[in-house]
Coordinates of C-alpha atoms and ligand atoms in Angstrom, one line a residue:
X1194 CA 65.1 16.3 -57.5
X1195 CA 69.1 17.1 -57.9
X1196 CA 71.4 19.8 -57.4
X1197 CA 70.5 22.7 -59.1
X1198 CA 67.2 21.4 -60.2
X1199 CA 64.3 24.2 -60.2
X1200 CA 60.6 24.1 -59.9
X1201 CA 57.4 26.9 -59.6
X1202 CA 55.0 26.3 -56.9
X1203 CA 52.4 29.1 -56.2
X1204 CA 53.7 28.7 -52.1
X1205 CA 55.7 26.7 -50.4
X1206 CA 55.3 25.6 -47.0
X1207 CA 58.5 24.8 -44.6
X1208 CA 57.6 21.9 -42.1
X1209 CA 55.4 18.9 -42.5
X1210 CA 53.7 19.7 -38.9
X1211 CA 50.4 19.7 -38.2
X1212 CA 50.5 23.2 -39.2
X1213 CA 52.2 23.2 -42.6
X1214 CA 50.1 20.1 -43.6
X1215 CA 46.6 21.9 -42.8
X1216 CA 47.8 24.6 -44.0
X1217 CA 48.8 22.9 -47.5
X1218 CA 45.1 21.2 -47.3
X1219 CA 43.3 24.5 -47.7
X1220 CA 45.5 26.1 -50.0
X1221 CA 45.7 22.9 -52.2
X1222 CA 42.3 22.8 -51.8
X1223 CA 41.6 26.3 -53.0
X1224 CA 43.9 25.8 -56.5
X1225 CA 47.2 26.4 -55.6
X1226 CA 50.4 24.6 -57.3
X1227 CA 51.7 24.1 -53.1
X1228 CA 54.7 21.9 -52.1
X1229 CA 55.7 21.5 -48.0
X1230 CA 59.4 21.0 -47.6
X1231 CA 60.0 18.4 -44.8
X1232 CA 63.5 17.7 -43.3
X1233 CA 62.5 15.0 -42.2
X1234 CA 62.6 11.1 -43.7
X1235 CA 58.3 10.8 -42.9
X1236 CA 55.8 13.9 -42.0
X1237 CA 54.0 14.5 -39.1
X1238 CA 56.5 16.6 -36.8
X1239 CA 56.0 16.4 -33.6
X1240 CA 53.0 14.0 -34.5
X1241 CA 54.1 10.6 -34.6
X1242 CA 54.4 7.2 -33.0
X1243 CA 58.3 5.2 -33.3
X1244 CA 58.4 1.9 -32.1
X1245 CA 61.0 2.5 -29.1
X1246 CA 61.2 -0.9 -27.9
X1247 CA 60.4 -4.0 -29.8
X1248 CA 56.3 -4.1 -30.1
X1249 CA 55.8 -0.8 -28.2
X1250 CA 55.2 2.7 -29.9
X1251 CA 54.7 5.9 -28.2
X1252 CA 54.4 9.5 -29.6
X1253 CA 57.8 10.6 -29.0
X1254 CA 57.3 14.2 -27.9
X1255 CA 53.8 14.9 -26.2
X1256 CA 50.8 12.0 -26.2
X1257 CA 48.5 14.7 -27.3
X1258 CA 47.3 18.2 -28.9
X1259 CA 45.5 20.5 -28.3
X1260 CA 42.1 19.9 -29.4
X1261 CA 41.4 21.1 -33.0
X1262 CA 38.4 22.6 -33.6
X1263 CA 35.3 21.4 -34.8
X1264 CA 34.6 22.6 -38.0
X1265 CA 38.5 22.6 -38.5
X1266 CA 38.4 18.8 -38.3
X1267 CA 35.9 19.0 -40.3
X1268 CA 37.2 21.2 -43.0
X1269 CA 40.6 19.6 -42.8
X1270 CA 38.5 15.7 -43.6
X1271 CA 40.9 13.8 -41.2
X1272 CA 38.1 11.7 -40.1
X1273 CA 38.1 10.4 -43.9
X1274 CA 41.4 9.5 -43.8
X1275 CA 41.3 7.9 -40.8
X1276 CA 41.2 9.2 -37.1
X1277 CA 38.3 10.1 -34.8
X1278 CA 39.9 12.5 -31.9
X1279 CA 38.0 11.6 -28.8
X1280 CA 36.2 14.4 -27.3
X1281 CA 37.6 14.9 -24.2
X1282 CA 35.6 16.8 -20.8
X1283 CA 36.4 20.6 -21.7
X1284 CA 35.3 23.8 -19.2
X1285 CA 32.7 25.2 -21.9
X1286 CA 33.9 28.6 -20.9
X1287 CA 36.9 28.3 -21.9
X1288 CA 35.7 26.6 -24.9
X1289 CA 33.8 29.0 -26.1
X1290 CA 36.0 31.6 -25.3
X1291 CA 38.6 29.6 -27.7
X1292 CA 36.3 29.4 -30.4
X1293 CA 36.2 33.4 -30.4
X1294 CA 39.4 33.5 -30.5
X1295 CA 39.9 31.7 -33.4
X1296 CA 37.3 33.2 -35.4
X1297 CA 38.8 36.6 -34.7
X1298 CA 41.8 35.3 -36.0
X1299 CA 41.0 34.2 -38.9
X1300 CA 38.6 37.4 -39.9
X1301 CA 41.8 39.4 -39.0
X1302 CA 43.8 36.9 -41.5
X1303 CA 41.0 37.2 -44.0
X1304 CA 41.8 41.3 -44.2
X1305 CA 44.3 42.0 -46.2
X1306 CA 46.5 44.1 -44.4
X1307 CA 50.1 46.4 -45.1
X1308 CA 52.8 44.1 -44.0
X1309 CA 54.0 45.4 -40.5
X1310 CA 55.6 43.6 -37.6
X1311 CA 53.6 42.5 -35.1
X1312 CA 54.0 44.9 -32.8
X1313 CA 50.8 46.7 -33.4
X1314 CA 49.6 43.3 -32.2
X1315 CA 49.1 45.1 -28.5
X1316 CA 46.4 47.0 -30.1
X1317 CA 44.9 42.9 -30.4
X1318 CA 44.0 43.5 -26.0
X1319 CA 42.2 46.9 -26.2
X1320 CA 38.2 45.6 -25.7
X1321 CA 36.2 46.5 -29.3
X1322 CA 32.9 48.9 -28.3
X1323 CA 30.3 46.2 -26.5
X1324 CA 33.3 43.1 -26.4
X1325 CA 35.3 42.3 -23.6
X1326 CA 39.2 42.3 -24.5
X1327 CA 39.2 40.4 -27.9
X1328 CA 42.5 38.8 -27.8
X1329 CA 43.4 37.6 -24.0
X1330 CA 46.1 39.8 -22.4
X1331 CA 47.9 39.8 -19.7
X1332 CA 44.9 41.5 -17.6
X1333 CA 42.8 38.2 -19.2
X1334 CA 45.9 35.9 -18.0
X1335 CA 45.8 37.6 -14.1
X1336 CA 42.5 37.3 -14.4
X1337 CA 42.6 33.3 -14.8
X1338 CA 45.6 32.5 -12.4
X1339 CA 43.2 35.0 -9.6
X1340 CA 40.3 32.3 -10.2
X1341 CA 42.3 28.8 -10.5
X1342 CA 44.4 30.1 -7.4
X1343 CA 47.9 29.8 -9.1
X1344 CA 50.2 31.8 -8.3
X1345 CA 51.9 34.4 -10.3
X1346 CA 55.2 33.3 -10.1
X1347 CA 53.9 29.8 -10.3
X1348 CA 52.5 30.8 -13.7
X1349 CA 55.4 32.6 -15.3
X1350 CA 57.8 29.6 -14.7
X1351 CA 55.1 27.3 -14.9
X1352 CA 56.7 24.8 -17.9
X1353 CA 60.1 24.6 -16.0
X1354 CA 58.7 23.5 -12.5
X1355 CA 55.2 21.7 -13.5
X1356 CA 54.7 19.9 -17.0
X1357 CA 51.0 19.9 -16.4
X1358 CA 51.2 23.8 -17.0
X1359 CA 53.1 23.4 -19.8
X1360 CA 51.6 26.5 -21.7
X1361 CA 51.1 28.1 -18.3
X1362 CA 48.6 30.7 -18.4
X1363 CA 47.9 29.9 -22.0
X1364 CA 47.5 26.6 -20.9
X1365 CA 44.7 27.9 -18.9
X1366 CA 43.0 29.9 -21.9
X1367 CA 42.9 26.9 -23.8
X1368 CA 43.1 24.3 -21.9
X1369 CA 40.9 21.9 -24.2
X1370 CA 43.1 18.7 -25.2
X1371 CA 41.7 15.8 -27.5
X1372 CA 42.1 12.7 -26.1
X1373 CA 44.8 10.4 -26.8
X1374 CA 44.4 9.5 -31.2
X1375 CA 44.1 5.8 -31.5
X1376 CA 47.2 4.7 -32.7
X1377 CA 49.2 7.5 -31.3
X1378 CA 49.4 11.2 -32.7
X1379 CA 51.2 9.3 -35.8
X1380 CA 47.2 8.3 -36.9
X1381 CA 46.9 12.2 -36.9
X1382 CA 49.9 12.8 -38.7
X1383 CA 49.3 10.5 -41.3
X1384 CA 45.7 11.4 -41.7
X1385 CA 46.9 15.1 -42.2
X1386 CA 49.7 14.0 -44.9
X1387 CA 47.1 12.1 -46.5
X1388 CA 44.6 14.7 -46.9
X1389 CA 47.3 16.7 -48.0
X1390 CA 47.9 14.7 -50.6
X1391 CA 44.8 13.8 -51.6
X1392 CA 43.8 17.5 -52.4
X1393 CA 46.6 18.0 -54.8
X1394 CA 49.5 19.2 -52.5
X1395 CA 53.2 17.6 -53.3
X1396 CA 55.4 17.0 -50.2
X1397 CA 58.6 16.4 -50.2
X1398 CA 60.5 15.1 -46.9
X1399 CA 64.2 14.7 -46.4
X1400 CA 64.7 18.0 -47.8
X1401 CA 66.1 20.5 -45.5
X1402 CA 65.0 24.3 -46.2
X1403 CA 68.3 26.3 -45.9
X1404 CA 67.5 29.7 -47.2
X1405 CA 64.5 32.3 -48.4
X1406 CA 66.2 34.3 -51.3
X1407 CA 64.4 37.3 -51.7
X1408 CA 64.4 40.2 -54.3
X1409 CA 63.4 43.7 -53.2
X1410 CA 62.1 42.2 -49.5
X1411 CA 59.7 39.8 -51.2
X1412 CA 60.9 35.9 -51.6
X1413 CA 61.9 34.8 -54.8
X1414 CA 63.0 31.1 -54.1
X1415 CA 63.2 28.4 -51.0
X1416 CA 67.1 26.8 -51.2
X1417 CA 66.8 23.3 -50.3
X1418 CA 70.0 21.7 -48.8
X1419 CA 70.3 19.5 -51.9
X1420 CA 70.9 22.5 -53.9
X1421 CA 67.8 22.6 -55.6
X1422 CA 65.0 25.5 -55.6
X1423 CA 61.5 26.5 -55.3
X1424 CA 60.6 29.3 -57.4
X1425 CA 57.6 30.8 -55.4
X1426 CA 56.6 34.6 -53.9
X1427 CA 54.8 33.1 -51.1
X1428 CA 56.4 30.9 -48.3
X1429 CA 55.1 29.9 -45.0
X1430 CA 57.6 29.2 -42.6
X1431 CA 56.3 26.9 -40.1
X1432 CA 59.6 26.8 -37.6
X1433 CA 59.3 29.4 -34.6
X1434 CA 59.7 32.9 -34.8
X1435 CA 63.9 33.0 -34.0
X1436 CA 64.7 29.5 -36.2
X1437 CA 62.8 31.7 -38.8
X1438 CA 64.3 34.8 -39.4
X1439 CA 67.7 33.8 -38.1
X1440 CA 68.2 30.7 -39.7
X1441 CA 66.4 31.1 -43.6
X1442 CA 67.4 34.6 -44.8
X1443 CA 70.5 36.4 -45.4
X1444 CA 70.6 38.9 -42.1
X1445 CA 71.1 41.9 -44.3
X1446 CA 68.1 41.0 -46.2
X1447 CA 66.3 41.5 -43.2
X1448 CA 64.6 45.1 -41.8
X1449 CA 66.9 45.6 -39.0
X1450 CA 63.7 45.8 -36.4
X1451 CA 62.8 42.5 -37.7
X1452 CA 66.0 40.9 -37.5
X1453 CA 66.7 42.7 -33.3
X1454 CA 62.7 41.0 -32.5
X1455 CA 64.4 37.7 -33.7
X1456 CA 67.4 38.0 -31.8
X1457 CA 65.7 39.3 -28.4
X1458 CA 62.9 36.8 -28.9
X1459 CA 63.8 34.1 -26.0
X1460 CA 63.7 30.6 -26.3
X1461 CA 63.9 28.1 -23.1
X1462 CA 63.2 23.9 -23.9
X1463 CA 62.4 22.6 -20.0
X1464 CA 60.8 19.3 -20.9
X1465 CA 62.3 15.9 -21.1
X1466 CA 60.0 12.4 -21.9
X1467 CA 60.8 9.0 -20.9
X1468 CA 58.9 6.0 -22.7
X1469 CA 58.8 2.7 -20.5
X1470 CA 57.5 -0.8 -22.3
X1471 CA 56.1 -2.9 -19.7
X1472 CA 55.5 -6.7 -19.7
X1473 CA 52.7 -6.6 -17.6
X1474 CA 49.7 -3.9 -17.9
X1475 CA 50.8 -0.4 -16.3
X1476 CA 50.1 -0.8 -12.3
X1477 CA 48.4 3.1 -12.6
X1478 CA 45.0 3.3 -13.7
X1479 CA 45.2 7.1 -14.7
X1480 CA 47.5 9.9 -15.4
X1481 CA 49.8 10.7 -12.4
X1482 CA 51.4 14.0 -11.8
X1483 CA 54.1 14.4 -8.9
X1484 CA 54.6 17.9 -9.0
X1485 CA 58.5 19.7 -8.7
X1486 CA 59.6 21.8 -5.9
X1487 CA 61.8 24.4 -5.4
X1488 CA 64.9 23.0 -5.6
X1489 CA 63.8 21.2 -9.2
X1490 CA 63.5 24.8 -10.2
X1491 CA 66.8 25.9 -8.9
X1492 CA 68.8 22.8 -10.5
X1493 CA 66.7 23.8 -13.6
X1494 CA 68.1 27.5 -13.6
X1495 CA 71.8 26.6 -12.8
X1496 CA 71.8 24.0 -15.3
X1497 CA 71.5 20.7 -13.1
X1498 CA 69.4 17.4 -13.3
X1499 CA 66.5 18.4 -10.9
X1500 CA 66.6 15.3 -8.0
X1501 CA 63.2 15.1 -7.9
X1502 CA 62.1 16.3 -11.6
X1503 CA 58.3 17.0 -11.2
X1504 CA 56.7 14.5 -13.7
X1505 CA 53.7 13.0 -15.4
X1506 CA 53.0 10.1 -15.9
X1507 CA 50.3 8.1 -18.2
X1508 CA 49.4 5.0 -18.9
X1509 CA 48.9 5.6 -22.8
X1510 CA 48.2 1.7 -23.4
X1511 CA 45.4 1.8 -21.3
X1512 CA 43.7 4.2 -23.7
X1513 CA 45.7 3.1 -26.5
X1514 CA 46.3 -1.0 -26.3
X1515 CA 47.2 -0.9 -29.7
X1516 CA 50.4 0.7 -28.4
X1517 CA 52.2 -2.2 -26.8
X1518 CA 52.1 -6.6 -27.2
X1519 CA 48.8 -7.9 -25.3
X1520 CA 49.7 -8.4 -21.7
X1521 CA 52.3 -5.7 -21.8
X1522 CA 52.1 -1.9 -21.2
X1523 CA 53.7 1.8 -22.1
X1524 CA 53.9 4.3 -19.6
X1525 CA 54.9 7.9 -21.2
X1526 CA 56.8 10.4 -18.2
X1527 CA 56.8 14.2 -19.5
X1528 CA 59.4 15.9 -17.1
X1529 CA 59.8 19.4 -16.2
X1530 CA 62.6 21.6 -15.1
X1531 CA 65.3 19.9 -17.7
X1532 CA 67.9 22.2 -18.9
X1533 CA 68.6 22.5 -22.5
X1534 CA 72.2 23.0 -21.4
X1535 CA 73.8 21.5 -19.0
X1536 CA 76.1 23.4 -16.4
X1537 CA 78.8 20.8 -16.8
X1538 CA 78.8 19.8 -20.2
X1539 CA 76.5 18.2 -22.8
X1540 CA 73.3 15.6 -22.5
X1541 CA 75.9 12.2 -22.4
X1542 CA 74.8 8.9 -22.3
X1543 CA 75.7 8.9 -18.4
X1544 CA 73.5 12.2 -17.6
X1545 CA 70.4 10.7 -19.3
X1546 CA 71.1 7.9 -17.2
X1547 CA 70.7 9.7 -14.3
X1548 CA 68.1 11.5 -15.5
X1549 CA 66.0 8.5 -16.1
X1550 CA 67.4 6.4 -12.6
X1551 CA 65.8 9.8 -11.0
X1552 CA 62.4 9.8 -13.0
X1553 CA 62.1 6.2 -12.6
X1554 CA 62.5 6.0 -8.6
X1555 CA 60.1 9.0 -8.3
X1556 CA 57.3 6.9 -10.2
X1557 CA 58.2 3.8 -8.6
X1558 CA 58.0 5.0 -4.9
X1559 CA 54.5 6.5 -5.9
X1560 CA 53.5 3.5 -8.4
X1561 CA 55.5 0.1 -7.0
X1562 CA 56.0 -2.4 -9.9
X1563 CA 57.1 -0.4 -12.6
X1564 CA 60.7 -0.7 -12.1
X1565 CA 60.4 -4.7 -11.7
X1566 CA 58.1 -5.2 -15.3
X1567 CA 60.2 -2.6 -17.1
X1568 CA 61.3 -4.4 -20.3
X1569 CA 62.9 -1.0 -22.5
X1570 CA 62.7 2.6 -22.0
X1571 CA 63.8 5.7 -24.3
X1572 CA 65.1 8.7 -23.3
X1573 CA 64.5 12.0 -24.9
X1574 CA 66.4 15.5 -22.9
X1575 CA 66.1 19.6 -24.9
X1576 CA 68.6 18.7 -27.6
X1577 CA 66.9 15.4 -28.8
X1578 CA 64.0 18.2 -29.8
X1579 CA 65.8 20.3 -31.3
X1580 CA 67.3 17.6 -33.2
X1581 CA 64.2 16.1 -34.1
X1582 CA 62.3 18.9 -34.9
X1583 CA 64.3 22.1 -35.0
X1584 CA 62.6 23.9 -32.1
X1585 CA 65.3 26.1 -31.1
X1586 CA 66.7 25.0 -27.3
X1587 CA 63.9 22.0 -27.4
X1588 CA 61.2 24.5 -26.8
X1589 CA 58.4 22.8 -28.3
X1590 CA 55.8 26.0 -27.2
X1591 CA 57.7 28.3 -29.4
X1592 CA 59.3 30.5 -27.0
X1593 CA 59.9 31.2 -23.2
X1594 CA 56.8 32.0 -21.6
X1595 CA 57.3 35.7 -20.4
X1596 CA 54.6 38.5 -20.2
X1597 CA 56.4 40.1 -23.0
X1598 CA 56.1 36.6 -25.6
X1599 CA 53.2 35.9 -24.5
X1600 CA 49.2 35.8 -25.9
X1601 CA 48.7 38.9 -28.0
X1602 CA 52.7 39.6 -28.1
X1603 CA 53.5 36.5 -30.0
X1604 CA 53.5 37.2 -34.4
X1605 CA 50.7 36.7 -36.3
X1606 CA 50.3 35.1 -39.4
X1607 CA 51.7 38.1 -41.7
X1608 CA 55.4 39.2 -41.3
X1609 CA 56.8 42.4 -41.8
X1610 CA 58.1 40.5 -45.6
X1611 CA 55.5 40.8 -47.9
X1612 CA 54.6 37.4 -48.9
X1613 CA 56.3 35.8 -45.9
X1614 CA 54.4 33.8 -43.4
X1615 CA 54.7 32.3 -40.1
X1616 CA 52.4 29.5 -38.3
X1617 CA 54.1 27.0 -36.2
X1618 CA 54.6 27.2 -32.5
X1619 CA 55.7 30.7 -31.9
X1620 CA 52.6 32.5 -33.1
X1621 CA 49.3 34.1 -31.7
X1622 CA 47.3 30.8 -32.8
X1623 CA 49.5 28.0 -32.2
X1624 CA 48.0 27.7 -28.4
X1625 CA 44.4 27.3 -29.4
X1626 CA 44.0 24.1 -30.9
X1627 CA 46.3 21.8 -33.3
X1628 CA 46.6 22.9 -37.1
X1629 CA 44.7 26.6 -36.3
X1630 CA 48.2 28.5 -36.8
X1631 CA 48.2 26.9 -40.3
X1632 CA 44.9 27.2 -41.2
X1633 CA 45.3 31.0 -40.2
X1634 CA 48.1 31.4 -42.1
X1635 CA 46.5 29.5 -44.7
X1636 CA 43.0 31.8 -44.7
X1637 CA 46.0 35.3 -44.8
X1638 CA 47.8 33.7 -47.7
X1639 CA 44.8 33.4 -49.7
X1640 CA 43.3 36.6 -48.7
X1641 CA 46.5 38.5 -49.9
X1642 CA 46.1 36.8 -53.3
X1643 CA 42.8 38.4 -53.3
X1644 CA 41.2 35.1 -54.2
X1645 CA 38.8 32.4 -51.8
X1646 CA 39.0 31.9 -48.1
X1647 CA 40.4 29.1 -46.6
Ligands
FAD898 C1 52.1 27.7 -25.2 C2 51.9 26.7 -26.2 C3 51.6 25.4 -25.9 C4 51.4 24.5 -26.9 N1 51.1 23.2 -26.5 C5 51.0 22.3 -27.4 C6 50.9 20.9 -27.1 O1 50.9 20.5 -26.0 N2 50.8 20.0 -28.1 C7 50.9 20.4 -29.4 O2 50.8 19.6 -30.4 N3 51.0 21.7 -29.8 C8 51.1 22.6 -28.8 N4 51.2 23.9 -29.2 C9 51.0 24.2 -30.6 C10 52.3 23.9 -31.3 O3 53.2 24.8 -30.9 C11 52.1 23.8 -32.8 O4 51.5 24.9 -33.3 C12 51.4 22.6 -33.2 O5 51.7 21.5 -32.4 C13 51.7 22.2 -34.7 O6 53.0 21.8 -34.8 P1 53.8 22.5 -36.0 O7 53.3 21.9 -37.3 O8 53.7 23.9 -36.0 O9 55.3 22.1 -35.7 P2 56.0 20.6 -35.6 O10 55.1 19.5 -35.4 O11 57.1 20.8 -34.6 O12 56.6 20.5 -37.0 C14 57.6 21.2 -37.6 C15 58.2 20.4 -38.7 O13 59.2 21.2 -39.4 C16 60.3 20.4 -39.8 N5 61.5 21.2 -40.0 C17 62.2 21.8 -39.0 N6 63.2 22.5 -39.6 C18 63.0 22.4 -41.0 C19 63.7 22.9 -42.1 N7 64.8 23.7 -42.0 N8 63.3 22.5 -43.4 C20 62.2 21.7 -43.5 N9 61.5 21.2 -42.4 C21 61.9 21.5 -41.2 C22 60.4 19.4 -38.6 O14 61.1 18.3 -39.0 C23 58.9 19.2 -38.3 O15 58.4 18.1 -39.0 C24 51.4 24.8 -28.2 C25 51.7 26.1 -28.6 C26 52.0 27.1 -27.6 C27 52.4 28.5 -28.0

């Protein structure tokens, strides 16, 4: 499609995620004309698996999701186009506690409601007659970090200092994760474009969405970088809640509460990964967390390369052989407390370095051997996420986690633009499970059109 080229699609979906693509399953699947708008060259987002060395993948970003639900999986028919997600051990409780939550929000989604902002969304923590608190608040959050014995403080800056809480006390809502997707999360993205495709949906990848043109506070057209259009009145933005609203519309399109909840909505990347190819099979026969320390968290918050970054480290190819030669091995290392921006300048070839000679003589005092059958590694620090993905600052959990951004604080899947929506990382969903935001979003879009449920 060229420069100035124009086409009609009932919605368009931003982001070729796991959210925009099950998203664009269940509105394709209910009869809509729907096109997802990917910047990148293949879908997937954040999941996918890149050869990094020659004859070893990884999944660049995070080695898994959060576990989608049942019946989602179900509904969504990944499983016929390819991938079985291992069930992993789960705490039932929490489970089942998830599975409320999702059904809550997706009966909210169902209801059509008048477009506000989401700050009646506080209303979502008072406890319904004979319920308990129906969307976890912060008195739910306390409430877990009293009985797993974390402390508060541990909690609030939990993604900077310790990459197992990454998600922090949301982490501990929801703390279900599927096992590792044979083949890497790329099986799962590829399943998801797949199904996509299969039920009628178009998607369309390096093509950069630039700008939501509205008329009278309703969207009239999605501008593409290449200079073409989509003529549609319903778009669902999958990028967080800041890259959303500051980056797609003209700001004095915007309601100006809207456009001040973008600009004080805080953003904070703290995660770096480091893929290793071994020659010889990974000398760790599970996952291996070293945790950070206090002065990781300092160096984080003055802009440093922590000494001792905390870290986790997993042996993916055990799980996974498929990922590197026979005889050989990938370790993945997901590091906390790394600045987005550095004190003393930006993320050069030298700083990685160091950032890697640091990561790597933390695992090898702990793990001996690695060092000596290394054979590649990649680096990947904030800005490569943004890059990659456009989460703003490299934060890949949609926004810093703070009391005030957190749980029931974060947007739903309505915005306060009629015939605007939002899934992706930033919103009330995203935590509970892979693809729920968009299937939310999915379920409000159709219930606004007054048609079937997704
Ligand atoms: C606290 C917390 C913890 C979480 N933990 C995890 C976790 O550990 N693992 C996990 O998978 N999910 C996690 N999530 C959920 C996650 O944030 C997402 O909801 C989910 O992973 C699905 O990804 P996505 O589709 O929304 O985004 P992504 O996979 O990031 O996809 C976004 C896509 O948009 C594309 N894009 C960016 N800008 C543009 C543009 N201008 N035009 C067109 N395309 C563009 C990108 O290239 C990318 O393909 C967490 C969420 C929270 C809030």
């Amino acid at each position: 499609m060229g420069l100035g080229s124009q086409v009609r699609y009932d919605a368009a979906i931003i982001g070729a995620g796991a959210d925009g693509l099950a998203a664009a399953i269940l509105l394709a699947r209910a009869n809509l004309d729907v096109i997802v708008i990917e910047r990148a060259a293949q879908p997937g987002g954040r999941c996918i698996t890149i050869p990094f060395s020659p004859g070893f993948f990884a999944s660049p970003y995070q080695d898994d999701v959060p576990r989608i639900p049942a019946a989602l999986v179900q509904g969504l028919g990944v499983a016929q186009h390819g991938v079985i997600l291992a069930d992993g051990s789960a705490d039932s409780r929490i489970l089942f506690r998830r599975d409320a939550i999702i059904a809550r929000a997706r009966r909210e989604a169902l209801t059509p409601a008048p477009h506000t902002v989401w700050k009646k969304l506080q209303a979502h923590m008072q406890p319904q007659a004979g319920e308990g608190p129906v969307w976890p608040g912060i008195d739910w959050a306390d409430k877990s970090i009293a009985e797993t014995g974390i402390s508060a403080d541990a909690v609030l800056a939990g993604r900077a200092i310790d990459p197992e809480l990454a998600g922090s006390a949301l982490a501990l809502l929801t703390a279900a994760r599927s096992d590792v997707v044979g083949g890497g999360l790329g099986a799962l993205g590829k399943a998801l474009a797949s199904a996509a495709e299969a039920a009628g949906a178009t998607i369309r990848c390096n093509a950069e969405a630039c700008e939501i043109k509205l008329h009278r506070r309703k969207p009239q057209a999605l501008m593409i970088s290449d200079g073409s259009e989509i003529e549609t009145g319903t778009i669902l933005s999958t990028l967080d809640f800041k890259r959303t609203f500051l980056s797609l519309f003209a700001w004095t399109a915007l309601p100006a509460p809207l456009l001040a909840a973008a600009r004080d909505w805080r953003m904070q990347g703290a995660g770096a990964r480091l893929l290793l190819a071994l020659r010889k099979p990974p000398p760790l026969d599970a996952p291996l967390f070293l945790p950070g320390d206090a002065d990781a968290l300092a160096a984080f918050r003055r802009g440093a390369i922590p000494e001792r970054p905390p870290l986790l480290a997993d042996p993916v190819s055990l799980r996974d052989p498929t990922l590197s030669p026979p005889g050989g091995g990938v370790i993945t290392i997901t590091l906390g407390a790394i600045p987005h921006a550095l004190f003393d300048g930006g993320w050069t070839y030298a700083k990685r370095e160091v950032l890697a000679a640091r990561a790597l003589t933390r695992l090898e005092a702990a793990a001996p051997g690695v060092v000596a059958s290394l054979s590649g590694l990649k680096i990947i620090v904030p800005p490569d996420m943004e890059d990659a993905l456009g989460a703003t600052h490299g934060d890949l959990d949609g926004g810093l986690l703070a009391p005030d951004q957190m749980l029931g604080f974060r947007p739903g899947p309505r915005s306060a633009l009629s015939g605007v929506y939002l899934a992706g990382s930033s919103v009330q969903a995203a935590p509970h499970g892979a693809c729920v935001a968009g299937a939310v979003a999915a379920a409000a879009i159709l219930a606004d059109r007054g048609g079937a449920s997704a």
